[in-house]
mmCIF file of C-alpha atoms in Angstrom:
data_model
loop_
_atom_site.group_PDB
_atom_site.id
_atom_site.type_symbol
_atom_site.label_atom_id
_atom_site.label_comp_id
_atom_site.label_asym_id
_atom_site.label_seq_id
_atom_site.Cartn_x
_atom_site.Cartn_y
_atom_site.Cartn_z
ATOM 1 C CA MET A 366 64.249 30.734 20.095
ATOM 2 C CA GLY A 367 66.387 32.666 17.788
ATOM 3 C CA ASN A 368 64.337 32.648 14.660
ATOM 4 C CA THR A 369 64.391 36.152 12.763
ATOM 5 C CA VAL A 370 61.173 37.810 12.373
ATOM 6 C CA ALA A 371 60.049 38.418 8.909
ATOM 7 C CA ARG A 372 59.349 42.317 8.986
ATOM 8 C CA GLU A 373 62.557 44.233 7.968
ATOM 9 C CA ASP A 374 61.023 47.873 7.837
ATOM 10 C CA PHE A 375 58.052 49.822 9.341
ATOM 11 C CA GLU A 376 54.769 49.883 8.000
ATOM 12 C CA TRP A 377 54.762 53.217 5.913
ATOM 13 C CA VAL A 378 51.233 54.602 5.509
ATOM 14 C CA TYR A 379 50.065 57.617 3.598
ATOM 15 C CA THR A 380 46.599 58.123 5.142
ATOM 16 C CA ASP A 381 45.587 60.679 7.636
ATOM 17 C CA GLN A 382 45.459 59.736 11.237
ATOM 18 C CA PRO A 383 42.169 57.887 11.848
ATOM 19 C CA HIS A 384 41.609 59.782 15.421
ATOM 20 C CA ALA A 385 40.719 63.169 13.965
ATOM 21 C CA ASP A 386 38.201 61.755 11.719
ATOM 22 C CA ARG A 387 36.563 59.604 14.496
ATOM 23 C CA ARG A 388 36.408 62.597 16.938
ATOM 24 C CA LYS A 389 34.595 64.444 14.665
ATOM 25 C CA GLU A 390 31.980 61.943 14.444
ATOM 26 C CA ILE A 391 31.724 61.051 18.014
ATOM 27 C CA LEU A 392 31.239 64.619 18.880
ATOM 28 C CA LYS A 393 27.667 64.287 17.479
ATOM 29 C CA HIS A 394 27.097 62.791 20.987
ATOM 30 C CA PRO A 395 26.718 66.234 22.952
ATOM 31 C CA GLU A 396 27.538 64.250 26.445
ATOM 32 C CA ILE A 397 31.127 63.970 25.150
ATOM 33 C CA LYS A 398 31.929 67.562 25.468
ATOM 34 C CA ALA A 399 30.600 67.567 29.207
ATOM 35 C CA LEU A 400 33.657 65.177 30.130
ATOM 36 C CA MET A 401 36.250 67.987 28.793
ATOM 37 C CA LYS A 402 37.003 69.098 32.355
ATOM 38 C CA PRO A 403 39.823 68.653 34.778
ATOM 39 C CA ASP A 404 39.766 65.836 37.452
ATOM 40 C CA TYR A 405 40.704 67.432 40.625
ATOM 41 C CA ASN A 406 40.672 64.129 42.154
ATOM 42 C CA LEU A 407 43.868 63.440 40.444
ATOM 43 C CA ILE A 408 45.565 66.052 42.645
ATOM 44 C CA TRP A 409 45.007 64.147 45.911
ATOM 45 C CA VAL A 410 45.775 60.746 44.201
ATOM 46 C CA VAL A 411 49.147 61.933 43.277
ATOM 47 C CA VAL A 412 49.615 63.691 46.671
ATOM 48 C CA LEU A 413 48.731 60.334 48.394
ATOM 49 C CA MET A 414 51.127 58.445 45.931
ATOM 50 C CA VAL A 415 54.223 60.744 46.905
ATOM 51 C CA LEU A 416 53.337 60.266 50.495
ATOM 52 C CA ALA A 417 53.207 56.479 50.182
ATOM 53 C CA GLN A 418 56.621 56.537 48.538
ATOM 54 C CA LEU A 419 58.369 58.726 50.956
ATOM 55 C CA THR A 420 56.711 56.210 53.749
ATOM 56 C CA ALA A 421 58.461 53.392 51.738
ATOM 57 C CA PHE A 422 61.857 55.014 51.387
ATOM 58 C CA TYR A 423 61.819 55.313 55.237
ATOM 59 C CA LEU A 424 60.723 51.740 55.841
ATOM 60 C CA VAL A 425 63.366 50.129 53.768
ATOM 61 C CA LYS A 426 66.323 52.030 54.871
ATOM 62 C CA ASP A 427 67.384 49.272 57.450
ATOM 63 C CA LEU A 428 66.111 46.106 55.621
ATOM 64 C CA ASP A 429 68.307 43.563 54.091
ATOM 65 C CA TRP A 430 69.359 44.047 50.675
ATOM 66 C CA LYS A 431 67.073 41.042 49.538
ATOM 67 C CA TRP A 432 64.111 42.755 51.062
ATOM 68 C CA VAL A 433 64.793 46.025 49.529
ATOM 69 C CA VAL A 434 64.979 44.355 46.097
ATOM 70 C CA PHE A 435 61.992 42.642 46.668
ATOM 71 C CA TRP A 436 59.922 45.431 47.790
ATOM 72 C CA ALA A 437 61.591 47.643 44.825
ATOM 73 C CA TYR A 438 59.925 45.228 42.627
ATOM 74 C CA VAL A 439 56.759 44.194 44.189
ATOM 75 C CA PHE A 440 55.583 47.516 45.336
ATOM 76 C CA GLY A 441 57.929 50.453 44.443
ATOM 77 C CA SER A 442 57.711 49.425 40.624
ATOM 78 C CA CYS A 443 54.117 49.566 40.475
ATOM 79 C CA ILE A 444 53.839 52.921 42.386
ATOM 80 C CA SER A 445 56.688 54.460 40.078
ATOM 81 C CA HIS A 446 54.956 52.869 36.770
ATOM 82 C CA SER A 447 51.641 54.464 38.021
ATOM 83 C CA MET A 448 53.121 57.699 38.582
ATOM 84 C CA THR A 449 54.611 58.080 35.110
ATOM 85 C CA LEU A 450 50.964 57.699 34.066
ATOM 86 C CA ALA A 451 49.829 60.125 36.466
ATOM 87 C CA ILE A 452 52.412 62.536 34.774
ATOM 88 C CA HIS A 453 50.830 61.686 31.461
ATOM 89 C CA GLU A 454 47.633 62.567 32.646
ATOM 90 C CA ILE A 455 49.134 65.870 34.050
ATOM 91 C CA SER A 456 50.876 66.462 30.756
ATOM 92 C CA HIS A 457 47.362 66.877 29.342
ATOM 93 C CA ASN A 458 46.398 69.424 32.043
ATOM 94 C CA SER A 459 43.994 67.064 33.603
ATOM 95 C CA ALA A 460 44.826 68.091 37.027
ATOM 96 C CA PHE A 461 44.145 71.861 36.919
ATOM 97 C CA GLY A 462 42.632 72.453 33.545
ATOM 98 C CA ASN A 463 44.145 74.065 30.359
ATOM 99 C CA SER A 464 43.520 77.564 31.819
ATOM 100 C CA LYS A 465 46.112 76.740 34.631
ATOM 101 C CA ALA A 466 48.595 75.052 32.181
ATOM 102 C CA MET A 467 51.708 76.261 34.607
ATOM 103 C CA TRP A 468 50.094 74.827 37.670
ATOM 104 C CA ASN A 469 49.978 71.576 35.940
ATOM 105 C CA ARG A 470 53.670 71.884 34.973
ATOM 106 C CA TRP A 471 54.715 72.713 38.538
ATOM 107 C CA PHE A 472 52.523 69.793 39.789
ATOM 108 C CA GLY A 473 54.294 67.453 37.393
ATOM 109 C CA ILE A 474 57.411 68.232 38.626
ATOM 110 C CA PHE A 475 56.385 67.400 42.233
ATOM 111 C CA ALA A 476 55.024 64.318 41.017
ATOM 112 C CA ASN A 477 58.258 63.353 39.529
ATOM 113 C CA LEU A 478 60.283 63.379 42.698
ATOM 114 C CA PRO A 479 59.807 59.811 43.971
ATOM 115 C CA LEU A 480 60.762 58.604 40.606
ATOM 116 C CA GLY A 481 64.298 59.726 41.315
ATOM 117 C CA LEU A 482 64.927 61.106 37.556
ATOM 118 C CA PRO A 483 63.668 64.110 35.939
ATOM 119 C CA TYR A 484 61.197 63.202 33.391
ATOM 120 C CA SER A 485 57.951 65.290 33.637
ATOM 121 C CA ILE A 486 58.743 68.314 31.607
ATOM 122 C CA SER A 487 60.579 66.545 28.751
ATOM 123 C CA PHE A 488 57.801 63.939 28.670
ATOM 124 C CA LYS A 489 55.031 66.841 28.192
ATOM 125 C CA ARG A 490 57.051 68.197 25.095
ATOM 126 C CA TYR A 491 57.423 65.028 23.328
ATOM 127 C CA HIS A 492 54.053 63.518 24.293
ATOM 128 C CA MET A 493 52.247 66.534 22.711
ATOM 129 C CA ASP A 494 54.034 65.570 19.268
ATOM 130 C CA HIS A 495 53.104 61.838 19.487
ATOM 131 C CA HIS A 496 49.403 63.090 19.609
ATOM 132 C CA ARG A 497 49.749 65.701 17.020
ATOM 133 C CA TYR A 498 51.819 63.802 14.498
ATOM 134 C CA LEU A 499 51.131 60.084 15.498
ATOM 135 C CA GLY A 500 53.778 57.951 13.606
ATOM 136 C CA GLY A 501 55.349 60.955 12.235
ATOM 137 C CA ASP A 502 59.026 60.269 10.736
ATOM 138 C CA GLY A 503 61.630 62.301 12.880
ATOM 139 C CA ILE A 504 58.879 63.540 15.118
ATOM 140 C CA ASP A 505 57.098 60.886 16.856
ATOM 141 C CA VAL A 506 59.659 59.424 19.459
ATOM 142 C CA ASP A 507 57.433 56.664 20.505
ATOM 143 C CA ILE A 508 58.408 55.072 17.262
ATOM 144 C CA PRO A 509 61.584 53.033 17.822
ATOM 145 C CA THR A 510 64.776 53.707 15.896
ATOM 146 C CA ASN A 511 65.886 51.782 12.605
ATOM 147 C CA PHE A 512 68.606 50.144 15.009
ATOM 148 C CA GLU A 513 65.980 48.541 17.511
ATOM 149 C CA GLY A 514 63.997 47.212 14.644
ATOM 150 C CA TRP A 515 66.946 45.915 13.074
ATOM 151 C CA PHE A 516 68.870 44.338 16.188
ATOM 152 C CA PHE A 517 65.892 43.265 18.316
ATOM 153 C CA CYS A 518 64.615 40.674 15.884
ATOM 154 C CA THR A 519 64.676 37.362 17.719
ATOM 155 C CA ARG A 520 62.938 36.307 20.826
ATOM 156 C CA PHE A 521 65.767 36.661 23.092
ATOM 157 C CA ARG A 522 66.744 39.806 21.836
ATOM 158 C CA LYS A 523 63.163 41.012 21.946
ATOM 159 C CA PHE A 524 62.828 40.030 25.806
ATOM 160 C CA ILE A 525 65.931 42.131 26.219
ATOM 161 C CA TRP A 526 64.527 45.006 24.745
ATOM 162 C CA ILE A 527 61.429 44.913 26.894
ATOM 163 C CA VAL A 528 63.780 44.882 30.083
ATOM 164 C CA LEU A 529 65.523 47.813 28.741
ATOM 165 C CA GLN A 530 62.555 49.675 27.663
ATOM 166 C CA PRO A 531 63.424 52.720 30.158
ATOM 167 C CA PHE A 532 66.774 52.861 28.502
ATOM 168 C CA PHE A 533 65.466 53.357 25.081
ATOM 169 C CA TYR A 534 62.596 55.755 26.047
ATOM 170 C CA ALA A 535 65.302 57.976 27.569
ATOM 171 C CA ILE A 536 67.674 58.075 24.625
ATOM 172 C CA ARG A 537 65.312 57.785 21.874
ATOM 173 C CA PRO A 538 64.528 61.376 21.686
ATOM 174 C CA LEU A 539 68.096 62.376 21.325
ATOM 175 C CA CYS A 540 68.550 60.125 18.572
ATOM 176 C CA ILE A 541 65.253 60.971 16.659
ATOM 177 C CA ASN A 542 64.390 64.603 17.504
ATOM 178 C CA PRO A 543 66.773 66.259 19.927
ATOM 179 C CA LYS A 544 65.376 69.703 21.153
ATOM 180 C CA PRO A 545 66.927 72.632 23.161
ATOM 181 C CA ILE A 546 66.834 72.581 26.831
ATOM 182 C CA THR A 547 64.175 74.808 28.377
ATOM 183 C CA ARG A 548 64.013 76.659 31.563
ATOM 184 C CA LEU A 549 61.403 74.542 33.066
ATOM 185 C CA GLU A 550 63.544 71.361 32.185
ATOM 186 C CA ILE A 551 66.360 72.824 34.144
ATOM 187 C CA ILE A 552 64.086 73.307 36.998
ATOM 188 C CA ASN A 553 62.762 69.724 36.877
ATOM 189 C CA LEU A 554 66.607 68.472 36.992
ATOM 190 C CA MET A 555 67.609 70.764 39.879
ATOM 191 C CA ALA A 556 64.463 69.883 41.988
ATOM 192 C CA GLN A 557 64.920 66.190 41.299
ATOM 193 C CA LEU A 558 68.814 66.498 42.242
ATOM 194 C CA ILE A 559 67.953 68.386 45.316
ATOM 195 C CA PHE A 560 65.021 65.968 46.423
ATOM 196 C CA ASP A 561 67.574 62.790 45.615
ATOM 197 C CA VAL A 562 70.284 64.408 47.655
ATOM 198 C CA VAL A 563 67.940 64.858 50.924
ATOM 199 C CA ILE A 564 66.618 61.257 50.592
ATOM 200 C CA TYR A 565 70.130 60.002 50.459
ATOM 201 C CA TYR A 566 71.324 62.336 53.388
ATOM 202 C CA LEU A 567 68.229 61.366 55.401
ATOM 203 C CA TRP A 568 67.808 57.630 54.838
ATOM 204 C CA GLY A 569 70.840 56.575 52.801
ATOM 205 C CA VAL A 570 71.755 54.294 49.961
ATOM 206 C CA LYS A 571 69.111 51.700 50.318
ATOM 207 C CA SER A 572 66.407 54.004 50.112
ATOM 208 C CA MET A 573 67.993 55.619 46.886
ATOM 209 C CA PHE A 574 68.326 52.148 45.491
ATOM 210 C CA TYR A 575 64.647 51.488 46.179
ATOM 211 C CA MET A 576 63.599 54.557 44.589
ATOM 212 C CA LEU A 577 65.779 54.129 41.424
ATOM 213 C CA ALA A 578 65.405 50.455 41.030
ATOM 214 C CA GLY A 579 61.565 51.037 41.530
ATOM 215 C CA SER A 580 61.480 53.073 38.474
ATOM 216 C CA VAL A 581 63.795 51.048 36.283
ATOM 217 C CA LEU A 582 62.003 47.842 37.091
ATOM 218 C CA GLY A 583 58.516 49.094 36.626
ATOM 219 C CA LEU A 584 59.206 50.583 33.243
ATOM 220 C CA GLY A 585 60.879 47.405 31.915
ATOM 221 C CA LEU A 586 59.883 43.782 32.742
ATOM 222 C CA HIS A 587 56.673 44.483 34.520
ATOM 223 C CA PRO A 588 53.045 43.572 33.822
ATOM 224 C CA ILE A 589 52.276 47.209 33.655
ATOM 225 C CA SER A 590 54.813 47.734 30.904
ATOM 226 C CA GLY A 591 52.612 45.709 28.601
ATOM 227 C CA HIS A 592 50.660 49.031 27.792
ATOM 228 C CA PHE A 593 54.035 50.367 26.096
ATOM 229 C CA ILE A 594 53.513 47.715 23.267
ATOM 230 C CA ALA A 595 49.774 47.104 23.461
ATOM 231 C CA GLU A 596 49.147 50.777 22.693
ATOM 232 C CA HIS A 597 50.361 51.087 18.898
ATOM 233 C CA TYR A 598 52.395 47.802 17.991
ATOM 234 C CA MET A 599 50.579 46.438 14.991
ATOM 235 C CA PHE A 600 49.511 42.902 15.909
ATOM 236 C CA LEU A 601 46.846 43.213 13.235
ATOM 237 C CA LYS A 602 47.567 44.727 9.828
ATOM 238 C CA GLY A 603 45.964 48.192 9.506
ATOM 239 C CA HIS A 604 45.377 48.985 12.952
ATOM 240 C CA GLU A 605 47.198 51.650 14.646
ATOM 241 C CA THR A 606 45.988 52.147 18.102
ATOM 242 C CA TYR A 607 44.664 49.494 20.772
ATOM 243 C CA SER A 608 42.714 49.542 23.617
ATOM 244 C CA TYR A 609 43.040 47.288 26.821
ATOM 245 C CA TYR A 610 39.885 46.917 28.943
ATOM 246 C CA GLY A 611 41.538 44.592 31.802
ATOM 247 C CA PRO A 612 42.031 45.396 35.581
ATOM 248 C CA LEU A 613 45.240 47.117 35.546
ATOM 249 C CA ASN A 614 43.612 49.997 34.224
ATOM 250 C CA LEU A 615 42.808 50.797 37.962
ATOM 251 C CA LEU A 616 46.551 51.350 38.448
ATOM 252 C CA THR A 617 47.114 53.415 35.249
ATOM 253 C CA PHE A 618 44.496 56.096 35.105
ATOM 254 C CA ASN A 619 42.741 54.283 32.305
ATOM 255 C CA VAL A 620 45.487 54.457 29.898
ATOM 256 C CA GLY A 621 44.248 51.008 28.574
ATOM 257 C CA TYR A 622 41.706 53.165 26.931
ATOM 258 C CA HIS A 623 43.856 54.041 24.347
ATOM 259 C CA ASN A 624 41.785 54.598 21.279
ATOM 260 C CA GLU A 625 39.500 56.903 23.509
ATOM 261 C CA HIS A 626 42.563 58.678 24.695
ATOM 262 C CA HIS A 627 43.947 59.527 21.157
ATOM 263 C CA ASP A 628 40.297 60.322 20.092
ATOM 264 C CA PHE A 629 39.929 62.644 23.047
ATOM 265 C CA PRO A 630 43.054 63.670 24.773
ATOM 266 C CA ASN A 631 41.624 66.502 26.440
ATOM 267 C CA ILE A 632 39.182 64.167 28.724
ATOM 268 C CA PRO A 633 40.889 62.683 31.805
ATOM 269 C CA GLY A 634 41.570 59.230 32.181
ATOM 270 C CA LYS A 635 38.671 58.844 35.033
ATOM 271 C CA SER A 636 36.180 59.633 32.157
ATOM 272 C CA LEU A 637 37.278 57.534 29.202
ATOM 273 C CA PRO A 638 35.259 54.483 30.167
ATOM 274 C CA LEU A 639 32.234 57.025 29.844
ATOM 275 C CA VAL A 640 33.447 57.870 26.357
ATOM 276 C CA LYS A 641 33.521 54.159 25.323
ATOM 277 C CA LYS A 642 29.817 53.546 26.745
ATOM 278 C CA ILE A 643 28.609 56.880 25.169
ATOM 279 C CA ALA A 644 30.061 55.813 21.741
ATOM 280 C CA ALA A 645 30.082 52.174 21.984
ATOM 281 C CA GLU A 646 29.285 51.827 18.320
ATOM 282 C CA TYR A 647 32.746 53.288 17.420
ATOM 283 C CA TYR A 648 34.674 51.050 19.913
ATOM 284 C CA ASP A 649 33.234 47.954 20.593
ATOM 285 C CA ASN A 650 34.278 46.248 17.226
ATOM 286 C CA LEU A 651 37.658 47.560 17.409
ATOM 287 C CA PRO A 652 40.673 44.973 18.303
ATOM 288 C CA GLN A 653 41.217 45.167 21.983
ATOM 289 C CA TYR A 654 43.274 43.452 24.783
ATOM 290 C CA ASN A 655 42.038 42.093 28.137
ATOM 291 C CA SER A 656 45.730 41.174 29.303
ATOM 292 C CA TRP A 657 48.990 43.160 29.151
ATOM 293 C CA ILE A 658 50.825 40.187 30.327
ATOM 294 C CA LYS A 659 49.743 38.156 27.283
ATOM 295 C CA VAL A 660 50.654 40.960 24.933
ATOM 296 C CA LEU A 661 54.361 40.889 26.266
ATOM 297 C CA TYR A 662 54.471 37.173 25.962
ATOM 298 C CA ASP A 663 52.871 37.382 22.152
ATOM 299 C CA PHE A 664 55.406 40.145 21.509
ATOM 300 C CA VAL A 665 58.245 38.209 22.454
ATOM 301 C CA MET A 666 57.110 34.700 21.076
ATOM 302 C CA ASP A 667 55.358 36.092 17.735
ATOM 303 C CA ASP A 668 58.301 35.968 15.080
ATOM 304 C CA THR A 669 56.236 38.349 12.802
ATOM 305 C CA ILE A 670 56.109 41.062 15.497
ATOM 306 C CA SER A 671 59.099 43.321 16.429
ATOM 307 C CA PRO A 672 59.943 47.003 17.231
ATOM 308 C CA TYR A 673 59.552 47.280 13.362
ATOM 309 C CA SER A 674 55.674 46.499 13.918
ATOM 310 C CA ARG A 675 54.720 50.108 13.867
ATOM 311 C CA MET A 676 52.813 52.454 11.498
ATOM 312 C CA LYS A 677 55.100 55.244 10.157
ATOM 313 C CA ARG A 678 54.348 58.664 8.218
ATOM 314 C CA GLN A 679 56.339 61.120 6.074
ATOM 315 C CA LEU A 680 54.720 64.368 7.435
ATOM 316 C CA LYS A 681 53.855 67.059 4.991
ATOM 317 C CA GLY A 682 53.517 70.748 5.578
ATOM 318 C CA GLU A 683 54.281 72.805 8.535
ATOM 319 C CA VAL A 684 55.177 70.785 11.669
ATOM 320 C CA LYS A 685 54.667 72.731 15.236
ATOM 321 C CA GLN A 686 56.267 71.220 18.225
ATOM 322 C CA ASP A 687 56.681 72.247 21.804
#
C-alpha cells in the first residue's frame, strides 16, 4: 500500500506539440471546417442545468442532513461537474461563437452561479494557455507542482490527491503562473457572492451546503473526475493526450474526445464524434480509454504512475498569455 513509485521527475520533452501537426493533416478533409461553428443548443442545456440546480436547492432545504449529503453526491456532484465542462465549452466560445466573445464571457458567469464558487473567467484565462502551450513549464497550470509529484507518491497519498483535486486546481495557478486580477474576474466574484447570499437568505444553510458540497465532491472522488487524469497523464510512454469513448461523455459535453478537442479546440464538443469519424485513420490507433473509473483505479494502484507522469516542455521564444 505504501510502495513509492519509480518516477522522480516529469518527462521532459523537446519536441513540438503533436496537435498542431495533426491538425494540418486532418484539415485535408474539407468536412472538418464545416464543424467549426457555435453549438446553440449548449445555451438551452446550460439554462436547464441552472434551473435543475435551483430546483434542487429548494427541495433539499428541509431534508435531514444525511439526505442532503446523499443528494449532494448522487445528483449535485454530477450536475456541478457537468457544469464545469459546460463552462469549458463556453470558454472556447462554443455557445455564441467567436464573433460574440463577450456574450460567452457573460454566459459563463451565469453558468457558474450554481457552483457556488467563482470559476468561469479565471478558468478561461488559464485554459487558453493550456491549449497554446501544452505542458509548458511555468505556463500550463494543468501540470502538477513539484510538491505534488514529490509528496503524492504512494497509493494512499495518490488516493488523497484525487480527493483533493478541487483544492489543487484552485491553488496551482497561484503557485505556478499568478496573473493580475481582471475586471471580469471581479464581476464574476461579485455576481457569485450575491447569488450565494440570496440562496442562503431564501433557503438556508442546507441549500448552501448542497451547492458547495456538490461542487467539491463532484471534482474530487467521483467517476467523472477520471477525465482529469485520463486526458494527459502518461500511462504509455511517449503519448501525451488520450481520448475516452465511454458513456460518461453524455454528461460531459464529449470532453473525453480529448485528442480531437486539442486538435480542433474551436469545434464544439457536440461535433467531436464527427471529427473522429471523418478522420478515423488518425484516431482509431491512438491509445484510448473506455472507463474513467478504471483510470482512477489504475492511477492509484500502479506504482509507476504519479502526478509526475506528465510531459513537460521548456518553452522558447515569445509567450503570449491572456
